[in-house]
mmCIF file with all atom_site columns, C-alpha atoms in Angstrom:
data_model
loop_
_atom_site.group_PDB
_atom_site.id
_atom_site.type_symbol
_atom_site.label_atom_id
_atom_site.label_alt_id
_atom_site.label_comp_id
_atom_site.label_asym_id
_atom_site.label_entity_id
_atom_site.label_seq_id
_atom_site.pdbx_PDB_ins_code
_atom_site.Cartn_x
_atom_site.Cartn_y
_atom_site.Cartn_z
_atom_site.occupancy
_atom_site.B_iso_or_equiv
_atom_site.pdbx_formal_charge
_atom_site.auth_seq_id
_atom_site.auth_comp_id
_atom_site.auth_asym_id
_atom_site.auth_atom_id
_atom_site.pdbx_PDB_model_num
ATOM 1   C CA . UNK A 1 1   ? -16.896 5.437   -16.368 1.00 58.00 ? 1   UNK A CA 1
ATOM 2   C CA . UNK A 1 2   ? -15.886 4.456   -19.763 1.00 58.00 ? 2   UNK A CA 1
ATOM 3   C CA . UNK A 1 3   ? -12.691 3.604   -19.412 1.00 58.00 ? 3   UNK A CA 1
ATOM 4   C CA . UNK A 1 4   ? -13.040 2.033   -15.912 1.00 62.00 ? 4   UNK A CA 1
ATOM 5   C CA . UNK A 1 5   ? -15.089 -0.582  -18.451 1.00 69.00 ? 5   UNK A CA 1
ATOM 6   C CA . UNK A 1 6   ? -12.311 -1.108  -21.094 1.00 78.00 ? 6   UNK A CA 1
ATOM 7   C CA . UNK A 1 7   ? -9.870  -1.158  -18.338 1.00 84.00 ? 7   UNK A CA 1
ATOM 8   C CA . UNK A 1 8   ? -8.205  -4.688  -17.810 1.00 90.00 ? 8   UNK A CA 1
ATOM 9   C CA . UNK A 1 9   ? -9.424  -7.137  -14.754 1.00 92.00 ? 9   UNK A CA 1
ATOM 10  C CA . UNK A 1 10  ? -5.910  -6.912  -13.250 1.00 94.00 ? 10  UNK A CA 1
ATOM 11  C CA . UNK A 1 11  ? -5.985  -2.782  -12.782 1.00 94.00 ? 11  UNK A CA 1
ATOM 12  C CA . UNK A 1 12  ? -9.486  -2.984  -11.740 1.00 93.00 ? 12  UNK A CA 1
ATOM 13  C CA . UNK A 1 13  ? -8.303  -5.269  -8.858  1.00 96.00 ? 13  UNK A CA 1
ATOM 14  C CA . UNK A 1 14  ? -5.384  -3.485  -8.522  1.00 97.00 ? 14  UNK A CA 1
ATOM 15  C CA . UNK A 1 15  ? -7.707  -0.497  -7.541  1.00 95.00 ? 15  UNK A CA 1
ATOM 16  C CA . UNK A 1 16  ? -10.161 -2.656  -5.046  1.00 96.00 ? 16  UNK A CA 1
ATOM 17  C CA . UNK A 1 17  ? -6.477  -3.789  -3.561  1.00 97.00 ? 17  UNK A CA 1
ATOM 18  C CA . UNK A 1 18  ? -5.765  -0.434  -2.885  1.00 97.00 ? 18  UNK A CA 1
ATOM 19  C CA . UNK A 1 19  ? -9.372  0.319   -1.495  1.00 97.00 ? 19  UNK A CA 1
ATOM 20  C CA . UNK A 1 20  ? -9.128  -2.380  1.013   1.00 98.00 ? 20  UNK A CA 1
ATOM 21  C CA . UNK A 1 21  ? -5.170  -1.503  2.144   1.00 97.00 ? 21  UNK A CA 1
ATOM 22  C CA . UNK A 1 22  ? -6.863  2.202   2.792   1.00 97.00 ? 22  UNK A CA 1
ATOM 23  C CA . UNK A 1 23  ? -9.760  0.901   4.811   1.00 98.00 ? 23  UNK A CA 1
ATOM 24  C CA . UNK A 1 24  ? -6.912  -1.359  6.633   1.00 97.00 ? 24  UNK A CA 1
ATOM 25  C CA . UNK A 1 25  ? -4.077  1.562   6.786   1.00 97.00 ? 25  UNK A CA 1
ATOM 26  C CA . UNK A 1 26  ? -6.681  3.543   8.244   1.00 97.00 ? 26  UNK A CA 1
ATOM 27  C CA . UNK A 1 27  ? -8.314  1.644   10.854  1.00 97.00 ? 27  UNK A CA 1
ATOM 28  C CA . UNK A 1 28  ? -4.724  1.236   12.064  1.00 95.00 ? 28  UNK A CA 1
ATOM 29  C CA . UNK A 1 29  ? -3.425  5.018   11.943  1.00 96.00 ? 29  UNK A CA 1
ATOM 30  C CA . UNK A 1 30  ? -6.851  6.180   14.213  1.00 97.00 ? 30  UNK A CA 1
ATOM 31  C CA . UNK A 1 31  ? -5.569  2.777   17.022  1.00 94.00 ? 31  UNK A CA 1
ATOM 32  C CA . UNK A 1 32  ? -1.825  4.381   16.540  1.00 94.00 ? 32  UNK A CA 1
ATOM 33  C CA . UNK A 1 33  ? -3.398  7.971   16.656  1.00 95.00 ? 33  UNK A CA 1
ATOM 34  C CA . UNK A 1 34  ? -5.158  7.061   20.002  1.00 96.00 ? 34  UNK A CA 1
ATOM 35  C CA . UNK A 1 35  ? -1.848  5.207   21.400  1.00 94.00 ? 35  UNK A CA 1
ATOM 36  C CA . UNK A 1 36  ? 0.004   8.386   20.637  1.00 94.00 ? 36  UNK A CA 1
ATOM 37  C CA . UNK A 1 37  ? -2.720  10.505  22.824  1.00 93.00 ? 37  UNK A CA 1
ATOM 38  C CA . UNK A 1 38  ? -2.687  7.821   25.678  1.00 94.00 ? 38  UNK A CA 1
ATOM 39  C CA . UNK A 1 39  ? 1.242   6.557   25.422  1.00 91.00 ? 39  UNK A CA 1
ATOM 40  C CA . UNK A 1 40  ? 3.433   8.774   23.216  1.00 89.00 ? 40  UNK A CA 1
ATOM 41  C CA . UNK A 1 41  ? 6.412   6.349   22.214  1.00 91.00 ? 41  UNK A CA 1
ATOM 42  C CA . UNK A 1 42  ? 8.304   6.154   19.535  1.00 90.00 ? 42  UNK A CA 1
ATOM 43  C CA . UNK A 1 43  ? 6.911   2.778   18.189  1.00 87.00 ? 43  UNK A CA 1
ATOM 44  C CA . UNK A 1 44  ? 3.886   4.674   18.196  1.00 91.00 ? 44  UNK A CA 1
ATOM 45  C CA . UNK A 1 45  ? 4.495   7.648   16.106  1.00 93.00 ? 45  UNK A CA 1
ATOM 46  C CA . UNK A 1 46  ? 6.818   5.362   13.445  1.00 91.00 ? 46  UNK A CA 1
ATOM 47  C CA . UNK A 1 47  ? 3.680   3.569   13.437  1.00 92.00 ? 47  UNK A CA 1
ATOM 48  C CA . UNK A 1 48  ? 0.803   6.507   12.558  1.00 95.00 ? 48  UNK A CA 1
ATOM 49  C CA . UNK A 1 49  ? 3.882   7.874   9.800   1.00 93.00 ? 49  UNK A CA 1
ATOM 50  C CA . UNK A 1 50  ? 4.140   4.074   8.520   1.00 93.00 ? 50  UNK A CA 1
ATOM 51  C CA . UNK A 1 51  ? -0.396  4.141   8.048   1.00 96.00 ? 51  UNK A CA 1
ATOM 52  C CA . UNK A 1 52  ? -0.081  7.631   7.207   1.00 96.00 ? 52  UNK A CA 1
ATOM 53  C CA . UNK A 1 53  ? 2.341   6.615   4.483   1.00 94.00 ? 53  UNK A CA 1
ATOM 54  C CA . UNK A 1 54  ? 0.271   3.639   3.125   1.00 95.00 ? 54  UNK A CA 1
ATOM 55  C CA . UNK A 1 55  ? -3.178  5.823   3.029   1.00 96.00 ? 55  UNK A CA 1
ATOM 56  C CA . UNK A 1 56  ? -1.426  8.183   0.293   1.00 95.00 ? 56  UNK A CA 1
ATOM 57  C CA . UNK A 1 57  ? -0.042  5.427   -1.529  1.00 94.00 ? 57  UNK A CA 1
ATOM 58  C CA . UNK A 1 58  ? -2.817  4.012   -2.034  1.00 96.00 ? 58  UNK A CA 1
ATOM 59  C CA . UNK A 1 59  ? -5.047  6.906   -2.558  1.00 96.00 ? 59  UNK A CA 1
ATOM 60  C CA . UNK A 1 60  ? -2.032  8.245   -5.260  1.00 95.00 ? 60  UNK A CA 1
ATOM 61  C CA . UNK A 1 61  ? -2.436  4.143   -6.951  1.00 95.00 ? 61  UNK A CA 1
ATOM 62  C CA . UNK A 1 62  ? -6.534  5.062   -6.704  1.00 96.00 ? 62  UNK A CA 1
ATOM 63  C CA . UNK A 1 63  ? -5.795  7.753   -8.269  1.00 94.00 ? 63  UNK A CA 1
ATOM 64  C CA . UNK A 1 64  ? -3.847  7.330   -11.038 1.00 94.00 ? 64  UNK A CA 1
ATOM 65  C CA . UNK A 1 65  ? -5.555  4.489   -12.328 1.00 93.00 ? 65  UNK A CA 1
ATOM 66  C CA . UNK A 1 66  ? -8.529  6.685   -12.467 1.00 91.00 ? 66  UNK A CA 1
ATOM 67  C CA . UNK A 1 67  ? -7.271  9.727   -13.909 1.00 91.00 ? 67  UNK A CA 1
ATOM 68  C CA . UNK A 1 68  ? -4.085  8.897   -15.695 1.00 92.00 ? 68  UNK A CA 1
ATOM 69  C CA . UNK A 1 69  ? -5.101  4.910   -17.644 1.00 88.00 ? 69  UNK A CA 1
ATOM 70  C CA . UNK A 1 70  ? -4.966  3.975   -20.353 1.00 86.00 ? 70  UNK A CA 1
ATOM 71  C CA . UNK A 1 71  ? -2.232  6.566   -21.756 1.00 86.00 ? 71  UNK A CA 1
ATOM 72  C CA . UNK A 1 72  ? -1.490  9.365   -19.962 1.00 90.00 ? 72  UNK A CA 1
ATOM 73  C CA . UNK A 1 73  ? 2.131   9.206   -18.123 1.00 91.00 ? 73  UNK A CA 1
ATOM 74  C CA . UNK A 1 74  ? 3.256   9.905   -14.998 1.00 91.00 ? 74  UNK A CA 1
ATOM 75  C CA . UNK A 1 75  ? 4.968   13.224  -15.343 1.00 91.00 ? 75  UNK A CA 1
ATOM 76  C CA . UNK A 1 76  ? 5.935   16.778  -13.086 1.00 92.00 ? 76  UNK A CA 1
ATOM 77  C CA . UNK A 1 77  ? 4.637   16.949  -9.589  1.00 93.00 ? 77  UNK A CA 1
ATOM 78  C CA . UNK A 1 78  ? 2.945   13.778  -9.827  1.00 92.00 ? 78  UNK A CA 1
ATOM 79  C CA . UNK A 1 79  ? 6.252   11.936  -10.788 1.00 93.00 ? 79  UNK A CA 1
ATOM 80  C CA . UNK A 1 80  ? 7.534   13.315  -7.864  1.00 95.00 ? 80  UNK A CA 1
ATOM 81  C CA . UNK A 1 81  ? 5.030   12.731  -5.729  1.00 93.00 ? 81  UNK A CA 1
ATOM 82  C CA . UNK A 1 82  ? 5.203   9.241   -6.899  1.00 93.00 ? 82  UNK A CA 1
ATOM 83  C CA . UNK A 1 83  ? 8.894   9.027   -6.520  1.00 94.00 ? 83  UNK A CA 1
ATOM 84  C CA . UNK A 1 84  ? 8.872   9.889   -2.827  1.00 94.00 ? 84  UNK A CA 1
ATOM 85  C CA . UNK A 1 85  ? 5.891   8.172   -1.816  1.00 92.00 ? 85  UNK A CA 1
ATOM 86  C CA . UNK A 1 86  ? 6.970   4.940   -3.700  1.00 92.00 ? 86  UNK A CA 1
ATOM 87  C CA . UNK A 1 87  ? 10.487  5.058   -1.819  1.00 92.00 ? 87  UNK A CA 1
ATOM 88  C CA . UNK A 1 88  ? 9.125   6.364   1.076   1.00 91.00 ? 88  UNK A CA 1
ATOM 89  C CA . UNK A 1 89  ? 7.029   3.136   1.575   1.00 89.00 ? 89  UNK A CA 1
ATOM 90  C CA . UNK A 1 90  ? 9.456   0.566   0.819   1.00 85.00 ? 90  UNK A CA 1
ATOM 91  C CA . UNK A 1 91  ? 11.534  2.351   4.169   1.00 87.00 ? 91  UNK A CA 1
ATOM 92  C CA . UNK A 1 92  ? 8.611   2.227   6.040   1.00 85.00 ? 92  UNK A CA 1
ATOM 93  C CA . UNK A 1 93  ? 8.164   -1.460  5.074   1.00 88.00 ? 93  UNK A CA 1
ATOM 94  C CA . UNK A 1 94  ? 10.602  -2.306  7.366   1.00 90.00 ? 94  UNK A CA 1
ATOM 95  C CA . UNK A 1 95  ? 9.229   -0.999  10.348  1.00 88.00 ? 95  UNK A CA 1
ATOM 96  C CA . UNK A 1 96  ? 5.626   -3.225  9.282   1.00 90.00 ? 96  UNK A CA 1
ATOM 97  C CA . UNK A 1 97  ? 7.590   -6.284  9.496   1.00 93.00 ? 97  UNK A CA 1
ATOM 98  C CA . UNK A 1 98  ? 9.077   -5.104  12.440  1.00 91.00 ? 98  UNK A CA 1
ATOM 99  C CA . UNK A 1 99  ? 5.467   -4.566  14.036  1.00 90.00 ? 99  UNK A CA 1
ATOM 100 C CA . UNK A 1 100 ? 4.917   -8.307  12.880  1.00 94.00 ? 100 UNK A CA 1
ATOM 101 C CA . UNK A 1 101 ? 8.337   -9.667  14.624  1.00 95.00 ? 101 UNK A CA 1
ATOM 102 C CA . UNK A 1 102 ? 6.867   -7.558  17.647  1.00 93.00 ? 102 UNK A CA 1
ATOM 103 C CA . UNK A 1 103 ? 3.779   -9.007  17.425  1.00 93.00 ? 103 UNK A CA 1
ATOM 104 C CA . UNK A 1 104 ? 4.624   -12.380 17.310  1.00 94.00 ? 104 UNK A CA 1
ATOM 105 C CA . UNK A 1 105 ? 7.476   -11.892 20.071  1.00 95.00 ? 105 UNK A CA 1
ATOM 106 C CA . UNK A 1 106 ? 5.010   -10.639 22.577  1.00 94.00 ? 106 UNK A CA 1
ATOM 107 C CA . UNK A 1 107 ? 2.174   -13.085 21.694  1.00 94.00 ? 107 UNK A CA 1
ATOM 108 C CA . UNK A 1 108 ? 5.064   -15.865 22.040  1.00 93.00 ? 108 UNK A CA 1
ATOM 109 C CA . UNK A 1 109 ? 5.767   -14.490 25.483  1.00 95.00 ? 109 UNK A CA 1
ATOM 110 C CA . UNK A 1 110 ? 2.301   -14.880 26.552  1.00 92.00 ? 110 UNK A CA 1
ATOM 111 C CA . UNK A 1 111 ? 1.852   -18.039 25.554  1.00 93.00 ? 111 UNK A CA 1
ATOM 112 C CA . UNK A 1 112 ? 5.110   -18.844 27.412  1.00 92.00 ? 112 UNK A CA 1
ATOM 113 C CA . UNK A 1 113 ? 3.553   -17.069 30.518  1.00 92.00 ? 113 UNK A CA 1
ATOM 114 C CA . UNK A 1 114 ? 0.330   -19.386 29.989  1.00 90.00 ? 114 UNK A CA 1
ATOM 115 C CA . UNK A 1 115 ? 2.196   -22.792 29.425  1.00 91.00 ? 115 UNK A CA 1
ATOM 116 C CA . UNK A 1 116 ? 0.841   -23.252 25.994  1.00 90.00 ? 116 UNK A CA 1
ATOM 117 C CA . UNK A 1 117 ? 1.895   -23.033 22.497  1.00 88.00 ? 117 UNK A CA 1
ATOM 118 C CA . UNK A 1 118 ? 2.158   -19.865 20.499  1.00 86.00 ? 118 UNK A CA 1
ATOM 119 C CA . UNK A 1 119 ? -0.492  -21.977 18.150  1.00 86.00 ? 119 UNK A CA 1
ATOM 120 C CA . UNK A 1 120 ? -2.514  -22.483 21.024  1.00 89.00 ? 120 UNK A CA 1
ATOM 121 C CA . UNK A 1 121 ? -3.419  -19.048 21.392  1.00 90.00 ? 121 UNK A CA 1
ATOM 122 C CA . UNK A 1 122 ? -7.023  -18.032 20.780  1.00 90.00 ? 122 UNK A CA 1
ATOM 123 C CA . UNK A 1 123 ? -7.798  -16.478 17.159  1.00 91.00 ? 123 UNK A CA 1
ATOM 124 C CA . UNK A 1 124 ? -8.943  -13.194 18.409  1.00 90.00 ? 124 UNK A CA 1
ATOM 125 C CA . UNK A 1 125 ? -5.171  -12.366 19.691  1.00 89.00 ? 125 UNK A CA 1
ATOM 126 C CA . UNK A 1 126 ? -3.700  -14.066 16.520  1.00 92.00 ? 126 UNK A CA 1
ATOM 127 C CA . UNK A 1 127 ? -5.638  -11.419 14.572  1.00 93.00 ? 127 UNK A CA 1
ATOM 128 C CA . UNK A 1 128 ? -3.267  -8.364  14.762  1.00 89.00 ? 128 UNK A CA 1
ATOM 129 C CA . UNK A 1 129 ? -0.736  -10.254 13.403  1.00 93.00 ? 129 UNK A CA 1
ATOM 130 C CA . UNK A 1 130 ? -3.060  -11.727 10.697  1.00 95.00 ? 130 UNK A CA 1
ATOM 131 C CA . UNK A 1 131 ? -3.664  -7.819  9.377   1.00 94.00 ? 131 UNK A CA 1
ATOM 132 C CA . UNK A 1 132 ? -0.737  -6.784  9.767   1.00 94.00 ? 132 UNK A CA 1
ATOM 133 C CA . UNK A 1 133 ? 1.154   -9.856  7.917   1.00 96.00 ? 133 UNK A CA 1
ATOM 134 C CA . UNK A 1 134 ? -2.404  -9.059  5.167   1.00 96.00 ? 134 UNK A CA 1
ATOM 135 C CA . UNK A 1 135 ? -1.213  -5.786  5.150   1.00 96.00 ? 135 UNK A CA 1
ATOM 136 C CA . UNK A 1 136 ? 2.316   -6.385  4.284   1.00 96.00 ? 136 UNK A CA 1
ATOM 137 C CA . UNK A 1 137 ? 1.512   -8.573  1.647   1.00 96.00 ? 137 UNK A CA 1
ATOM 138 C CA . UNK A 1 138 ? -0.558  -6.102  0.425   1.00 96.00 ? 138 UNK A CA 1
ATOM 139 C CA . UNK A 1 139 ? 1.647   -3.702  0.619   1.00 96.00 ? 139 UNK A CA 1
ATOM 140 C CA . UNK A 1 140 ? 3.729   -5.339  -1.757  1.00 96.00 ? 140 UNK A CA 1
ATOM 141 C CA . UNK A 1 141 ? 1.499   -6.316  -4.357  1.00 96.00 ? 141 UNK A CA 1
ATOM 142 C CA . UNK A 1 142 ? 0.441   -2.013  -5.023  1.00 96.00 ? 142 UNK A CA 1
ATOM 143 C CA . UNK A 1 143 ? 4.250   -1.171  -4.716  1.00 95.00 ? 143 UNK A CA 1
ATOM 144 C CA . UNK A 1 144 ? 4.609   -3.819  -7.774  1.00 96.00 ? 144 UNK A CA 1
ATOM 145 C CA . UNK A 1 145 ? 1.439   -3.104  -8.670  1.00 95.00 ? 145 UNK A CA 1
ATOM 146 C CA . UNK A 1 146 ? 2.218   1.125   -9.203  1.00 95.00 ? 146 UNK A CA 1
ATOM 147 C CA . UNK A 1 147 ? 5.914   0.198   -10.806 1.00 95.00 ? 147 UNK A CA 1
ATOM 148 C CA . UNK A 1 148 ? 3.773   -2.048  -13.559 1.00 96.00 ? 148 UNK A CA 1
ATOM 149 C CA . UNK A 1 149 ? 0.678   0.696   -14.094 1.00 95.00 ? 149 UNK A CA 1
ATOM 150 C CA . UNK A 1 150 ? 3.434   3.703   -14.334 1.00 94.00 ? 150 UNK A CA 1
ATOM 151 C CA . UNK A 1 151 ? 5.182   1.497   -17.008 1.00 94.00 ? 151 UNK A CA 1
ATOM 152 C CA . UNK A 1 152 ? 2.422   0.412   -18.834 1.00 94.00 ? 152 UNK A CA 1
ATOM 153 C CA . UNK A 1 153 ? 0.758   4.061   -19.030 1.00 93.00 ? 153 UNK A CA 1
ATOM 154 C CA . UNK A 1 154 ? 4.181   5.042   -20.623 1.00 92.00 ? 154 UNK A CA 1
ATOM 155 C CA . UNK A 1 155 ? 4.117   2.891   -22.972 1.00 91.00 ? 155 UNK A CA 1
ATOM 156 C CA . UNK A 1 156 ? 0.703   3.324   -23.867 1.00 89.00 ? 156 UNK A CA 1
ATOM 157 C CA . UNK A 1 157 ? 1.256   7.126   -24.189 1.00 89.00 ? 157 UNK A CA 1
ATOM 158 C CA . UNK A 1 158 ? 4.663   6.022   -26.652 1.00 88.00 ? 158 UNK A CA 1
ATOM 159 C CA . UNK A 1 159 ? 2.678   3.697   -28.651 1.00 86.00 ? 159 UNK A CA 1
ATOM 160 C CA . UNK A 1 160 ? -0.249  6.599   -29.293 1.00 80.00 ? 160 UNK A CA 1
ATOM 161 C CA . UNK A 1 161 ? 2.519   8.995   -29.847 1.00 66.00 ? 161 UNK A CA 1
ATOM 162 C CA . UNK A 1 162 ? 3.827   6.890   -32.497 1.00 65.00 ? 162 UNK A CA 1
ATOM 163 C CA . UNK A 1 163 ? 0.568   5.966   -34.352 1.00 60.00 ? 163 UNK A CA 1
ATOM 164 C CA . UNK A 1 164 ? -0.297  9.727   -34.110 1.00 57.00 ? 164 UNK A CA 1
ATOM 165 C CA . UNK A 1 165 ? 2.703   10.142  -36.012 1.00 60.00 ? 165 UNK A CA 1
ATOM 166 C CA . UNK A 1 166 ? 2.079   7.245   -38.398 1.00 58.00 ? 166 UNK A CA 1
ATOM 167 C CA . UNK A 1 167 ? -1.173  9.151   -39.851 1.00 53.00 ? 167 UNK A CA 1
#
């Protein structure tokens, strides 16, 4: 708990960022979990891989502010855990904005169906679209997020190296 209080304001958002994209990645991978039960597709499975894959980014970004700041590096099985997850998720990235294109395709088409707008449309149907445009944005911020945190706990461990060395 002492070093959650030195740490800086930005990594202690950084970690309620990835708290919230959990609760969020979540929520959607048990809806995609059902879908696969009820309608196994394709679109569906992509879709509990794609939560799947956000959950244990975000846990791995929980975690290594946690256990690994101010100055211990990312190194051995957790460098390649990060490796795969943080490549993994900029692939699966893709298919989010797809879901969003989807999204907004289909809600388009019912709107068309209803003679209105696309704006028109009443907030609680916008809302999918809302999370999952949240979510990509999101997204985003803990993949630039992780790249910053796994630079600046290298450098942290180089600069204690060095004054170690000083003394």
């Amino acid at each position: 708990n002492y070093i959650l209080n030195l740490m800086p304001l930005r990594w202690k958002i950084f970690r309620i960022i990835c708290i919230v994209q959990l609760l969020a990645a979540s929520v959607n991978a048990l809806e995609k979990l059902f879908y696969v039960f009820i309608n196994f597709s394709f679109s569906n499975i992509i879709g509990l891989l794609l939560f799947i894959a956000i959950m244990l980014l975000c846990i791995l970004g929980i975690n290594l502010v946690n256990n690994n700041y101010p100055e211990e590096p990312v190194a051995g099985r957790q460098k390649k855990t990060f490796n795969r997850l943080f490549l993994l998720n900029f692939v699966l990235l893709t298919f989010l904005f797809g879901f969003i294109i989807a999204e907004i395709r289909s809600l388009n088409q019912f709107a068309g169906n209803l003679g209105t707008t696309f704006f028109e449309i009443p907030f609680s149907l916008l809302l999918i679209v809302l999370v999952y445009i949240a979510m990509l944005i999101l997204q985003l911020i803990i993949l630039y997020g992780l790249y910053q945190l796994r630079l600046e706990l290298y450098s942290n461990f180089m600069k204690r190296k060095f004054e170690f060395e000083k003394t």
